[in-house]
mmCIF file of C-alpha atoms in Angstrom:
data_model
loop_
_atom_site.group_PDB
_atom_site.id
_atom_site.type_symbol
_atom_site.label_atom_id
_atom_site.label_comp_id
_atom_site.label_asym_id
_atom_site.label_seq_id
_atom_site.Cartn_x
_atom_site.Cartn_y
_atom_site.Cartn_z
ATOM 1 C CA MET A 56 60.318 -4.259 -80.635
ATOM 2 C CA GLN A 57 56.928 -5.404 -79.305
ATOM 3 C CA SER A 58 57.697 -4.398 -75.712
ATOM 4 C CA ALA A 59 59.146 -1.101 -76.876
ATOM 5 C CA SER A 60 56.081 -0.451 -79.029
ATOM 6 C CA SER A 61 53.763 -1.091 -76.092
ATOM 7 C CA ALA A 62 55.754 1.127 -73.756
ATOM 8 C CA LEU A 63 56.024 3.998 -76.237
ATOM 9 C CA ALA A 64 52.450 3.838 -77.556
ATOM 10 C CA PRO A 65 51.197 6.395 -74.992
ATOM 11 C CA TYR A 66 53.745 8.832 -76.417
ATOM 12 C CA GLY A 67 52.560 8.435 -80.015
ATOM 13 C CA TRP A 68 54.612 5.471 -81.256
ATOM 14 C CA ASP A 69 52.933 3.606 -84.118
ATOM 15 C CA ASP A 70 53.715 1.149 -86.905
ATOM 16 C CA ALA A 71 54.950 3.892 -89.225
ATOM 17 C CA TRP A 72 57.465 5.108 -86.638
ATOM 18 C CA ALA A 73 58.557 1.513 -86.012
ATOM 19 C CA GLU A 74 59.173 1.027 -89.726
ATOM 20 C CA ALA A 75 61.188 4.234 -89.948
ATOM 21 C CA PHE A 76 63.238 3.191 -86.922
ATOM 22 C CA ALA A 77 63.997 -0.334 -88.201
ATOM 23 C CA PRO A 78 67.497 0.506 -89.591
ATOM 24 C CA TYR A 79 68.528 1.952 -86.217
ATOM 25 C CA ASP A 80 67.030 -1.008 -84.382
ATOM 26 C CA ALA A 81 69.267 -3.263 -86.493
ATOM 27 C CA GLU A 82 72.260 -1.262 -85.217
ATOM 28 C CA GLY A 83 71.251 -1.891 -81.609
ATOM 29 C CA LEU A 84 70.097 1.669 -80.922
ATOM 30 C CA ILE A 85 67.119 2.430 -78.655
ATOM 31 C CA ALA A 86 63.974 4.274 -79.791
ATOM 32 C CA GLY A 87 62.682 7.162 -77.735
ATOM 33 C CA ARG A 88 60.868 10.480 -77.866
ATOM 34 C CA VAL A 89 62.421 13.741 -76.715
ATOM 35 C CA VAL A 90 60.428 15.148 -73.818
ATOM 36 C CA ARG A 91 62.748 18.055 -72.991
ATOM 37 C CA VAL A 92 65.842 19.772 -74.417
ATOM 38 C CA ASP A 93 68.210 21.906 -72.357
ATOM 39 C CA ARG A 94 71.673 23.191 -73.345
ATOM 40 C CA GLY A 95 72.870 20.354 -75.528
ATOM 41 C CA ARG A 96 71.276 17.624 -73.473
ATOM 42 C CA CYS A 97 67.811 16.114 -73.650
ATOM 43 C CA ASP A 98 65.484 13.865 -71.702
ATOM 44 C CA VAL A 99 64.281 10.951 -73.832
ATOM 45 C CA VAL A 100 61.454 8.624 -72.851
ATOM 46 C CA THR A 101 62.204 5.040 -73.895
ATOM 47 C CA ALA A 102 60.844 1.569 -73.166
ATOM 48 C CA ASP A 103 63.330 1.458 -70.270
ATOM 49 C CA GLY A 104 62.229 4.791 -68.813
ATOM 50 C CA VAL A 105 63.521 8.332 -69.213
ATOM 51 C CA MET A 106 67.174 8.628 -70.271
ATOM 52 C CA TYR A 107 69.450 11.664 -70.174
ATOM 53 C CA ALA A 108 71.280 11.939 -73.503
ATOM 54 C CA ASP A 109 73.790 14.231 -75.169
ATOM 55 C CA THR A 110 72.903 15.795 -78.550
ATOM 56 C CA ALA A 111 76.444 16.539 -79.738
ATOM 57 C CA PHE A 112 76.097 14.255 -82.774
ATOM 58 C CA VAL A 113 72.827 15.833 -83.933
ATOM 59 C CA THR A 114 73.599 19.538 -83.516
ATOM 60 C CA PRO A 115 74.195 20.951 -87.020
ATOM 61 C CA HIS A 116 74.716 24.612 -87.872
ATOM 62 C CA ASP A 117 71.183 24.806 -89.270
ATOM 63 C CA PRO A 118 68.923 25.693 -86.287
ATOM 64 C CA LEU A 119 65.989 23.964 -87.968
ATOM 65 C CA ARG A 120 67.799 20.627 -87.901
ATOM 66 C CA VAL A 121 68.626 20.505 -84.201
ATOM 67 C CA VAL A 122 66.822 18.009 -81.991
ATOM 68 C CA CYS A 123 63.729 19.465 -80.356
ATOM 69 C CA THR A 124 60.886 18.414 -78.075
ATOM 70 C CA GLY A 125 58.629 15.939 -79.856
ATOM 71 C CA ASP A 126 61.339 14.350 -82.016
ATOM 72 C CA TRP A 127 61.647 10.561 -82.223
ATOM 73 C CA VAL A 128 65.305 9.672 -81.818
ATOM 74 C CA ALA A 129 67.794 6.795 -81.850
ATOM 75 C CA VAL A 130 69.802 6.653 -78.609
ATOM 76 C CA GLU A 131 72.869 4.629 -77.688
ATOM 77 C CA PRO A 132 71.971 1.646 -75.450
ATOM 78 C CA ALA A 133 74.793 2.397 -73.010
ATOM 79 C CA GLY A 134 77.477 4.918 -72.203
ATOM 80 C CA ASN A 135 78.183 7.825 -69.898
ATOM 81 C CA PRO A 136 76.921 10.013 -71.332
ATOM 82 C CA ARG A 137 74.661 8.299 -73.839
ATOM 83 C CA TYR A 138 74.362 10.057 -77.186
ATOM 84 C CA VAL A 139 71.472 10.694 -79.537
ATOM 85 C CA ARG A 140 72.715 9.343 -82.868
ATOM 86 C CA ALA A 141 69.870 10.397 -85.161
ATOM 87 C CA TYR A 142 66.278 11.549 -85.239
ATOM 88 C CA LEU A 143 63.522 10.261 -87.488
ATOM 89 C CA PRO A 144 62.114 12.440 -90.300
ATOM 90 C CA ARG A 145 59.511 14.796 -88.862
ATOM 91 C CA ARG A 146 55.878 14.583 -89.869
ATOM 92 C CA THR A 147 55.202 18.176 -88.829
ATOM 93 C CA ALA A 148 57.264 21.005 -87.338
ATOM 94 C CA PHE A 149 56.173 24.272 -85.719
ATOM 95 C CA VAL A 150 58.693 26.941 -86.755
ATOM 96 C CA ARG A 151 58.863 30.683 -86.170
ATOM 97 C CA SER A 152 61.416 33.348 -87.037
ATOM 98 C CA ALA A 153 64.134 33.389 -84.377
ATOM 99 C CA SER A 154 64.029 37.205 -84.157
ATOM 100 C CA SER A 155 63.362 40.259 -86.271
ATOM 101 C CA LYS A 156 67.090 40.883 -86.740
ATOM 102 C CA ARG A 157 68.220 37.389 -87.745
ATOM 103 C CA SER A 158 67.347 35.395 -90.831
ATOM 104 C CA GLU A 159 67.032 32.125 -88.955
ATOM 105 C CA GLY A 160 64.107 29.963 -88.016
ATOM 106 C CA GLN A 161 63.501 28.446 -84.583
ATOM 107 C CA ILE A 162 61.772 25.090 -84.293
ATOM 108 C CA LEU A 163 59.498 24.946 -81.266
ATOM 109 C CA ALA A 164 58.015 21.447 -81.474
ATOM 110 C CA ALA A 165 58.035 18.446 -83.802
ATOM 111 C CA ASN A 166 55.524 15.784 -84.835
ATOM 112 C CA VAL A 167 52.508 17.736 -83.608
ATOM 113 C CA ASP A 168 48.917 16.936 -84.625
ATOM 114 C CA HIS A 169 47.124 19.845 -82.910
ATOM 115 C CA ALA A 170 48.437 23.369 -82.346
ATOM 116 C CA VAL A 171 46.411 24.741 -79.432
ATOM 117 C CA VAL A 172 46.618 28.538 -79.366
ATOM 118 C CA ALA A 173 45.701 29.833 -75.906
ATOM 119 C CA VAL A 174 44.259 33.365 -75.849
ATOM 120 C CA SER A 175 43.328 35.046 -72.586
ATOM 121 C CA LEU A 176 39.978 36.816 -72.311
ATOM 122 C CA ALA A 177 41.379 38.831 -69.410
ATOM 123 C CA ALA A 178 42.568 41.379 -71.963
ATOM 124 C CA GLU A 179 41.182 42.827 -75.187
ATOM 125 C CA LEU A 180 41.373 40.365 -78.079
ATOM 126 C CA ASP A 181 44.299 40.918 -80.428
ATOM 127 C CA LEU A 182 42.907 39.368 -83.599
ATOM 128 C CA ALA A 183 46.024 40.160 -85.613
ATOM 129 C CA ARG A 184 48.181 38.175 -83.186
ATOM 130 C CA ILE A 185 45.766 35.249 -83.352
ATOM 131 C CA GLU A 186 46.104 35.337 -87.160
ATOM 132 C CA ARG A 187 49.892 35.142 -86.789
ATOM 133 C CA PHE A 188 49.726 32.089 -84.566
ATOM 134 C CA LEU A 189 47.269 30.421 -86.916
ATOM 135 C CA ALA A 190 49.440 31.085 -89.972
ATOM 136 C CA LEU A 191 52.375 29.318 -88.322
ATOM 137 C CA ALA A 192 50.125 26.530 -87.069
ATOM 138 C CA TRP A 193 48.672 25.825 -90.525
ATOM 139 C CA GLU A 194 52.149 25.994 -92.057
ATOM 140 C CA SER A 195 53.429 23.417 -89.567
ATOM 141 C CA GLY A 196 51.040 20.794 -90.882
ATOM 142 C CA ALA A 197 49.107 20.586 -87.599
ATOM 143 C CA GLN A 198 45.407 21.338 -87.077
ATOM 144 C CA PRO A 199 45.036 24.664 -85.222
ATOM 145 C CA VAL A 200 42.663 25.082 -82.295
ATOM 146 C CA VAL A 201 41.965 28.376 -80.504
ATOM 147 C CA VAL A 202 41.221 28.116 -76.784
ATOM 148 C CA LEU A 203 39.822 31.271 -75.180
ATOM 149 C CA THR A 204 40.962 30.996 -71.560
ATOM 150 C CA LYS A 205 39.641 32.729 -68.439
ATOM 151 C CA ALA A 206 36.120 32.848 -69.848
ATOM 152 C CA ASP A 207 34.873 33.331 -66.269
ATOM 153 C CA LEU A 208 36.202 36.915 -66.433
ATOM 154 C CA VAL A 209 33.730 37.801 -69.202
ATOM 155 C CA PRO A 210 30.708 39.489 -67.549
ATOM 156 C CA ASP A 211 27.909 37.662 -69.376
ATOM 157 C CA ALA A 212 27.119 34.912 -71.871
ATOM 158 C CA THR A 213 26.084 37.340 -74.618
ATOM 159 C CA THR A 214 29.425 39.133 -74.529
ATOM 160 C CA LEU A 215 31.239 35.805 -74.548
ATOM 161 C CA SER A 216 29.294 34.659 -77.603
ATOM 162 C CA TYR A 217 30.289 37.840 -79.460
ATOM 163 C CA LEU A 218 33.956 37.286 -78.581
ATOM 164 C CA VAL A 219 33.790 33.701 -79.811
ATOM 165 C CA GLN A 220 32.135 34.883 -83.017
ATOM 166 C CA ASP A 221 34.894 37.468 -83.599
ATOM 167 C CA VAL A 222 37.554 34.780 -83.290
ATOM 168 C CA GLU A 223 35.638 32.334 -85.480
ATOM 169 C CA THR A 224 35.506 34.991 -88.211
ATOM 170 C CA THR A 225 39.265 35.467 -87.798
ATOM 171 C CA ALA A 226 39.931 31.717 -87.828
ATOM 172 C CA PRO A 227 37.971 30.027 -90.636
ATOM 173 C CA GLY A 228 38.032 26.245 -90.368
ATOM 174 C CA VAL A 229 39.456 26.338 -86.828
ATOM 175 C CA PRO A 230 37.638 25.108 -83.675
ATOM 176 C CA VAL A 231 37.221 27.908 -81.103
ATOM 177 C CA LEU A 232 36.684 26.743 -77.519
ATOM 178 C CA PRO A 233 35.944 29.143 -74.622
ATOM 179 C CA VAL A 234 37.108 27.563 -71.350
ATOM 180 C CA SER A 235 37.297 28.418 -67.683
ATOM 181 C CA SER A 236 39.712 26.460 -65.534
ATOM 182 C CA GLN A 237 38.211 28.110 -62.447
ATOM 183 C CA ARG A 238 34.694 26.891 -63.220
ATOM 184 C CA GLY A 239 35.622 23.792 -65.184
ATOM 185 C CA GLU A 240 33.691 24.989 -68.237
ATOM 186 C CA GLY A 241 34.629 23.851 -71.745
ATOM 187 C CA LEU A 242 37.404 21.574 -70.506
ATOM 188 C CA ASP A 243 35.719 18.304 -71.466
ATOM 189 C CA ALA A 244 35.578 19.386 -75.115
ATOM 190 C CA LEU A 245 39.250 20.369 -75.030
ATOM 191 C CA ALA A 246 40.269 17.110 -73.335
ATOM 192 C CA ALA A 247 38.403 15.104 -75.971
ATOM 193 C CA LEU A 248 40.090 17.042 -78.768
ATOM 194 C CA VAL A 249 43.655 16.520 -77.485
ATOM 195 C CA SER A 250 43.113 12.873 -76.505
ATOM 196 C CA GLY A 251 44.292 11.718 -79.920
ATOM 197 C CA GLY A 252 47.812 12.465 -81.139
ATOM 198 C CA THR A 253 50.244 15.137 -79.972
ATOM 199 C CA SER A 254 49.152 18.675 -79.075
ATOM 200 C CA VAL A 255 51.331 21.717 -78.451
ATOM 201 C CA LEU A 256 50.166 24.588 -76.233
ATOM 202 C CA LEU A 257 51.087 27.994 -77.633
ATOM 203 C CA GLY A 258 50.408 31.563 -76.611
ATOM 204 C CA GLN A 259 51.688 34.663 -74.894
ATOM 205 C CA SER A 260 52.901 34.756 -71.309
ATOM 206 C CA GLY A 261 49.984 34.758 -68.910
ATOM 207 C CA ALA A 262 47.577 33.145 -71.378
ATOM 208 C CA GLY A 263 46.873 30.325 -68.924
ATOM 209 C CA LYS A 264 48.755 27.551 -70.712
ATOM 210 C CA SER A 265 50.252 26.009 -67.581
ATOM 211 C CA THR A 266 46.863 26.014 -65.856
ATOM 212 C CA LEU A 267 45.353 24.265 -68.873
ATOM 213 C CA ALA A 268 48.190 21.743 -68.856
ATOM 214 C CA ASN A 269 47.589 20.956 -65.184
ATOM 215 C CA VAL A 270 43.865 20.483 -65.749
ATOM 216 C CA LEU A 271 44.442 18.167 -68.713
ATOM 217 C CA LEU A 272 47.095 16.212 -66.817
ATOM 218 C CA GLY A 273 44.952 15.916 -63.704
ATOM 219 C CA GLU A 274 47.774 17.087 -61.447
ATOM 220 C CA ASP A 275 49.899 20.162 -60.745
ATOM 221 C CA VAL A 276 52.847 19.346 -62.980
ATOM 222 C CA MET A 277 53.371 22.899 -64.217
ATOM 223 C CA THR A 278 54.014 25.713 -61.754
ATOM 224 C CA VAL A 279 51.311 28.372 -61.901
ATOM 225 C CA GLN A 280 51.662 31.784 -60.297
ATOM 226 C CA ALA A 281 48.755 33.774 -58.969
ATOM 227 C CA THR A 282 46.801 36.056 -61.252
ATOM 228 C CA ARG A 283 47.599 39.761 -60.891
ATOM 229 C CA ASP A 284 44.689 41.694 -59.415
ATOM 230 C CA ALA A 285 45.427 44.759 -61.545
ATOM 231 C CA ASP A 286 44.750 43.288 -64.970
ATOM 232 C CA GLY A 287 43.661 39.691 -64.431
ATOM 233 C CA LYS A 288 46.745 38.341 -66.202
ATOM 234 C CA GLY A 289 48.815 35.439 -64.979
ATOM 235 C CA ARG A 290 52.601 35.468 -64.834
ATOM 236 C CA HIS A 291 54.696 33.383 -67.196
ATOM 237 C CA THR A 292 56.214 30.357 -65.477
ATOM 238 C CA THR A 293 57.116 27.750 -68.119
ATOM 239 C CA THR A 294 60.752 28.116 -69.223
ATOM 240 C CA THR A 295 61.274 24.988 -71.359
ATOM 241 C CA ARG A 296 59.222 22.902 -73.750
ATOM 242 C CA ASN A 297 58.003 19.788 -71.967
ATOM 243 C CA LEU A 298 56.264 16.736 -73.427
ATOM 244 C CA LEU A 299 53.882 14.797 -71.187
ATOM 245 C CA ALA A 300 51.517 11.862 -71.750
ATOM 246 C CA LEU A 301 47.894 12.690 -70.909
ATOM 247 C CA PRO A 302 45.919 10.278 -68.681
ATOM 248 C CA GLY A 303 43.011 10.278 -71.145
ATOM 249 C CA GLY A 304 45.254 9.539 -74.111
ATOM 250 C CA GLY A 305 47.336 11.800 -76.292
ATOM 251 C CA VAL A 306 50.490 13.785 -75.624
ATOM 252 C CA LEU A 307 50.863 17.432 -74.609
ATOM 253 C CA ILE A 308 53.795 19.793 -75.202
ATOM 254 C CA ASP A 309 53.717 22.929 -73.052
ATOM 255 C CA THR A 310 55.823 25.853 -74.285
ATOM 256 C CA PRO A 311 57.139 29.079 -72.771
ATOM 257 C CA GLY A 312 55.171 32.236 -73.511
ATOM 258 C CA LEU A 313 56.025 33.673 -76.915
ATOM 259 C CA ARG A 314 56.664 37.413 -76.928
ATOM 260 C CA GLY A 315 57.360 37.490 -80.645
ATOM 261 C CA VAL A 316 55.556 35.451 -83.275
ATOM 262 C CA GLY A 317 57.571 36.081 -86.420
ATOM 263 C CA LEU A 318 56.572 34.270 -89.574
ATOM 264 C CA TRP A 319 58.939 31.783 -91.177
ATOM 265 C CA ASP A 320 58.253 30.881 -94.816
ATOM 266 C CA ALA A 321 54.552 30.629 -94.044
ATOM 267 C CA GLU A 322 52.856 31.712 -97.279
ATOM 268 C CA THR A 323 50.661 28.613 -97.368
ATOM 269 C CA GLY A 324 49.660 29.153 -93.734
ATOM 270 C CA VAL A 325 48.808 32.794 -94.374
ATOM 271 C CA GLY A 326 46.658 31.750 -97.309
ATOM 272 C CA GLN A 327 44.827 29.249 -95.108
ATOM 273 C CA VAL A 328 44.138 31.819 -92.383
ATOM 274 C CA PHE A 329 42.712 34.230 -94.946
ATOM 275 C CA SER A 330 40.978 31.604 -97.042
ATOM 276 C CA GLU A 331 38.043 33.901 -97.785
ATOM 277 C CA ILE A 332 40.415 36.433 -99.381
ATOM 278 C CA ARG A 333 42.077 33.659 -101.347
ATOM 279 C CA ASP A 334 38.675 32.536 -102.615
ATOM 280 C CA LEU A 335 37.584 36.084 -103.469
ATOM 281 C CA ALA A 336 40.850 36.665 -105.358
ATOM 282 C CA GLU A 337 39.837 34.039 -107.889
ATOM 283 C CA GLY A 338 37.286 36.560 -109.151
ATOM 284 C CA CYS A 339 39.836 39.352 -109.692
ATOM 285 C CA ARG A 340 40.423 40.489 -113.266
ATOM 286 C CA PHE A 341 44.200 40.095 -112.958
ATOM 287 C CA ASP A 342 45.960 36.977 -111.649
ATOM 288 C CA ASP A 343 48.629 39.087 -109.894
ATOM 289 C CA CYS A 344 46.123 41.513 -108.367
ATOM 290 C CA ALA A 345 47.498 43.231 -105.249
ATOM 291 C CA HIS A 346 43.952 44.095 -104.106
ATOM 292 C CA ASP A 347 44.820 47.773 -103.950
ATOM 293 C CA SER A 348 43.645 49.980 -106.806
ATOM 294 C CA GLU A 349 43.517 47.528 -109.711
ATOM 295 C CA PRO A 350 40.329 47.557 -111.798
ATOM 296 C CA GLY A 351 38.087 44.526 -111.440
ATOM 297 C CA CYS A 352 39.401 43.574 -107.965
ATOM 298 C CA ALA A 353 36.891 41.248 -106.342
ATOM 299 C CA VAL A 354 38.585 41.584 -102.945
ATOM 300 C CA ARG A 355 38.270 45.388 -102.844
ATOM 301 C CA ALA A 356 34.690 45.048 -104.011
ATOM 302 C CA ALA A 357 33.976 42.742 -101.070
ATOM 303 C CA VAL A 358 35.447 45.313 -98.678
ATOM 304 C CA GLU A 359 33.328 48.093 -100.166
ATOM 305 C CA ASP A 360 30.219 45.935 -99.931
ATOM 306 C CA GLY A 361 30.916 45.156 -96.266
ATOM 307 C CA GLU A 362 31.402 41.452 -97.004
ATOM 308 C CA LEU A 363 35.092 41.550 -96.006
ATOM 309 C CA PRO A 364 36.358 43.651 -93.062
ATOM 310 C CA GLU A 365 39.037 46.173 -94.020
ATOM 311 C CA ARG A 366 41.048 44.985 -91.006
ATOM 312 C CA ARG A 367 41.262 41.471 -92.427
ATOM 313 C CA LEU A 368 42.622 42.710 -95.736
ATOM 314 C CA GLU A 369 45.211 44.942 -94.049
ATOM 315 C CA SER A 370 46.314 42.097 -91.780
ATOM 316 C CA TYR A 371 46.590 39.789 -94.790
ATOM 317 C CA ARG A 372 48.771 42.301 -96.649
ATOM 318 C CA LYS A 373 50.977 42.848 -93.604
ATOM 319 C CA LEU A 374 51.612 39.151 -93.030
ATOM 320 C CA LEU A 375 52.320 38.549 -96.723
ATOM 321 C CA ARG A 376 54.837 41.433 -96.798
ATOM 322 C CA GLU A 377 56.533 40.150 -93.653
ATOM 323 C CA ASN A 378 56.705 36.633 -95.023
ATOM 324 C CA GLN A 379 58.127 37.802 -98.351
ATOM 325 C CA TRP A 380 60.756 39.834 -96.487
ATOM 326 C CA ILE A 381 61.912 36.939 -94.302
ATOM 327 C CA VAL A 382 62.026 34.575 -97.307
ATOM 328 C CA ALA A 383 64.114 37.073 -99.281
ATOM 329 C CA LYS A 384 66.394 37.630 -96.284
ATOM 330 C CA THR A 385 66.777 33.902 -95.750
ATOM 331 C CA ASP A 386 67.639 33.343 -99.403
ATOM 332 C CA ALA A 387 70.279 36.059 -99.113
ATOM 333 C CA ARG A 388 71.751 34.349 -96.045
ATOM 334 C CA VAL A 389 71.857 31.011 -97.839
ATOM 335 C CA ARG A 390 73.587 32.601 -100.845
ATOM 336 C CA ALA A 391 76.131 34.253 -98.536
ATOM 337 C CA GLU A 392 76.828 30.959 -96.772
ATOM 338 C CA ARG A 393 77.359 29.245 -100.112
ATOM 339 C CA ARG A 394 79.764 31.960 -101.200
ATOM 340 C CA ARG A 395 81.747 31.556 -97.980
ATOM 341 C CA GLU A 396 81.818 27.798 -98.492
ATOM 342 C CA TRP A 397 83.061 28.206 -102.078
ATOM 343 C CA LYS A 398 85.784 30.611 -100.908
ATOM 344 C CA ARG A 399 86.839 28.203 -98.167
ATOM 345 C CA LYS A 400 87.046 25.284 -100.575
ATOM 346 C CA GLY A 401 88.898 27.458 -103.078
ATOM 347 C CA ALA A 402 91.424 28.470 -100.443
ATOM 348 C CA GLU A 403 91.908 24.840 -99.411
ATOM 349 C CA GLY A 404 92.397 23.871 -103.050
ATOM 350 C CA ARG A 405 95.008 26.576 -103.606
ATOM 351 C CA ALA A 406 96.820 25.608 -100.427
ATOM 352 C CA ALA A 407 96.888 21.984 -101.560
ATOM 353 C CA MET A 408 98.306 22.999 -104.952
ATOM 354 C CA GLU A 409 100.974 25.153 -103.303
ATOM 355 C CA ALA A 410 101.916 22.265 -101.034
ATOM 356 C CA LYS A 411 102.077 19.931 -104.024
ATOM 357 C CA ARG A 412 104.344 22.321 -105.927
ATOM 358 C CA GLY A 413 106.574 22.640 -102.878
ATOM 359 C CA ARG A 414 107.146 18.876 -102.830
ATOM 360 C CA ARG A 415 108.363 18.822 -106.445
#
């Protein structure tokens, strides 16, 4: 395993992963990390190079348990095609709601240390959307980072400082880095941050993720289309999640632009994003205070005193309601699936009894 450990170290392999993989190593399987998934197949980087493997054996009905970019897997040493036989337990997982009409989660990346949320300064800041991304990032177990791209489009340093301050207020405990790929500003700080561990780039289409990826990689790996003159926005070009080793150390996962950022069982993440409200709530008279019209509400008092922006409280309430709805909907789906499973087993049992009686 020493040669494999050395070869996979740039992709995040460490002693803990080696220990977790030991049972599969004893079976003669090969360790690797998924760098791309596409239609039931995946590219896996191993000590012997990148292998193309089939995921048929690790494709359960639960969409949160399918193999995804960033997973460490056990691959067959030979075969045509080779198959992924298992993946190691994930340390972290970035999950969002698959859509507003389905009670399913979608896993975007696994085993991530930093969730880098790219936000373009070419358009007006959408603080509520940033809060959504941060809630999912905190819930994943990764450390969020907000990168304000296209800072060169901001007319002056004073305006830029105000924009950074607005985001810092929205993202307590989160580094906020303004960068300009055109001017090369702020990129050294970002490169230093992502040089340790695995980072995933997240954001809307046109946020400049692929440009950032190219700068960090030191080469044009990701296709970047020209910025539109009308609104200063780039066009979305990334269509799959790709994992790449950075020349300065660390690993980067670039993702397609996310139109929807639905929460998925992210109550802890929401609480982290709105930590000041969580702290204020400890002073409320009632433990189950909804921060609406209850007497002795410390949160409402902070709003009235100007200590807490009304927008923050409304955003907090909205995300909590959404999260409670998706959790309730998911629980209902799970109950329905269990009922169907019980009915299926019951039908099989009755059929077996009928067959047994027929043989008598």
